[in-house]
Short mmCIF file of C-alpha atoms in Angstrom, two decimals:
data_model
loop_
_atom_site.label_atom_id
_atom_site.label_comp_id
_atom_site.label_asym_id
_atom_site.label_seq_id
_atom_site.Cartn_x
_atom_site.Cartn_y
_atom_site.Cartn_z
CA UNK A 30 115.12 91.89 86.67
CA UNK A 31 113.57 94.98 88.52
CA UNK A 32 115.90 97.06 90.06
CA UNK A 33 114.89 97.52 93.67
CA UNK A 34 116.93 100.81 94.19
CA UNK A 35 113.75 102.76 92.72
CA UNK A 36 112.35 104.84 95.00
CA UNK A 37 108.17 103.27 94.11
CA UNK A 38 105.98 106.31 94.27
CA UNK A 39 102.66 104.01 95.33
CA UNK A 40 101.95 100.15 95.23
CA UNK A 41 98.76 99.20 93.83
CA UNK A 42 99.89 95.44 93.67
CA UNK A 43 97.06 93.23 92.90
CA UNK A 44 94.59 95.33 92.58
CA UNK A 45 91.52 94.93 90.15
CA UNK A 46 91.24 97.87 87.43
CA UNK A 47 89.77 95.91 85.02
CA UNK A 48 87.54 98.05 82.50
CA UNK A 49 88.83 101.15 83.98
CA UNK A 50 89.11 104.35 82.15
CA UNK A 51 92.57 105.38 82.95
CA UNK A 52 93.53 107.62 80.10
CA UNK A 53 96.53 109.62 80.95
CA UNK A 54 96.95 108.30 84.20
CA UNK A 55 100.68 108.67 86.04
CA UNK A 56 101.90 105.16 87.03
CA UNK A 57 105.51 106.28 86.97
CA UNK A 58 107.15 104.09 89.31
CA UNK A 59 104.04 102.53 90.33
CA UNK A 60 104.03 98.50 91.58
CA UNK A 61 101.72 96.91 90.05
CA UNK A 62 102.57 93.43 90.25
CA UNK A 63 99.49 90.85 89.77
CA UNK A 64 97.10 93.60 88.99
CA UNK A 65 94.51 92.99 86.75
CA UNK A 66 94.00 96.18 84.13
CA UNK A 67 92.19 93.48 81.19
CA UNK A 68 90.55 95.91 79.53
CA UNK A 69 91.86 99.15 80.66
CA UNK A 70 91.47 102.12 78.95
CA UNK A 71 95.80 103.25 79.54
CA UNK A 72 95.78 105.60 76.38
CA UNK A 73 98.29 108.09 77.02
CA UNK A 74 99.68 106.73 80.74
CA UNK A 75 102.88 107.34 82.07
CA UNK A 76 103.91 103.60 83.48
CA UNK A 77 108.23 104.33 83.17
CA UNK A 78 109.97 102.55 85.81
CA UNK A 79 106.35 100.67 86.52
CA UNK A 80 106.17 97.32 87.96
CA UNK A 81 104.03 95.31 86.15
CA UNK A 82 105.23 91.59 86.59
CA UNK A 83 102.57 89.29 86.10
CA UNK A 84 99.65 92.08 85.36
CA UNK A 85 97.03 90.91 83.62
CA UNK A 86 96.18 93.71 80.56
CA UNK A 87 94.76 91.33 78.20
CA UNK A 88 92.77 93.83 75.66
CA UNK A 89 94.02 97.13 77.31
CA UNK A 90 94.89 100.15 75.00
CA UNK A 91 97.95 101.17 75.83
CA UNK A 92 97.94 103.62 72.69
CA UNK A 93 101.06 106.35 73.09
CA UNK A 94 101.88 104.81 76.25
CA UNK A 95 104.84 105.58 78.30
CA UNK A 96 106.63 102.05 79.39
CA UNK A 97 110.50 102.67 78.69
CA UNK A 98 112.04 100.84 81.34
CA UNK A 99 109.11 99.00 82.89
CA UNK A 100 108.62 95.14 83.97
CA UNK A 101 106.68 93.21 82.36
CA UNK A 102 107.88 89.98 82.59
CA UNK A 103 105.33 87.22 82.37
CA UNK A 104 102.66 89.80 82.05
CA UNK A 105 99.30 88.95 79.70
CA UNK A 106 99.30 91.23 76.76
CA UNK A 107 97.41 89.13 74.44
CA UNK A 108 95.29 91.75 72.46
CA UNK A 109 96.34 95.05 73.81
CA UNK A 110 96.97 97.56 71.64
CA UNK A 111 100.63 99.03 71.89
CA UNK A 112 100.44 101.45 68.90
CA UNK A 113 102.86 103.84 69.51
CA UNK A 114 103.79 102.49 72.90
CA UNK A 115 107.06 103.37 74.08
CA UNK A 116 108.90 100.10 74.99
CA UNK A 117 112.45 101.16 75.47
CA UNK A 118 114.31 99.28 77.72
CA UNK A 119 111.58 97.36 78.94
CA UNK A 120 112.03 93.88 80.27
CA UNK A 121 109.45 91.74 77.89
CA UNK A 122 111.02 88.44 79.09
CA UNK A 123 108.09 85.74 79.16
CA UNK A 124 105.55 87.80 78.21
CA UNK A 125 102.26 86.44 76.94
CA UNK A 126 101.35 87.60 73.72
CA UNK A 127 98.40 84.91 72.43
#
């Protein structure tokens, strides 16, 4: 469950970055619920505390990414590369991994 006490730095909610070279990028307590990132190049990004319920990142590389403590639940990661993702505390619940 998100906890809504966080203090969200920008919402980019259902947005389409799809294909999107967004190496590095600073989602840090970014919403980004529905958006579509299938594809995105997220190598590097800072997405703690990040919103990402129902995002679609189908084939992203989220190589050395920063997600401890981010939502994901029921999000599309089917073919996106986590190597060396940082996952701690992150809510997988539902995810889609096929």
């Amino acid at each position: 469950m998100v906890n809504h006490s966080k203090a969200w730095t920008q919402d980019l909610s259902g947005q389409n970055l799809a294909g999107a070279n967004l190496e590095n990028v600073n989602f840090s307590k970014t919403q980004l619920v529905k958006t579509n990132l299938e594809g995105a190049n997220l190598k590097g990004a800072k997405l703690d505390n990040a919103n990402l319920t129902y995002a679609k990142l189908r084939r992203a590389n989220l190589f050395v990414a920063n997600l401890s403590h981010a939502e994901l639940s029921y999000a599309d990661l089917g073919y996106t590369d986590l190597s060396y993702a940082n996952l701690s505390h992150a809510n997988l619940s539902y995810v889609d991994l096929s």
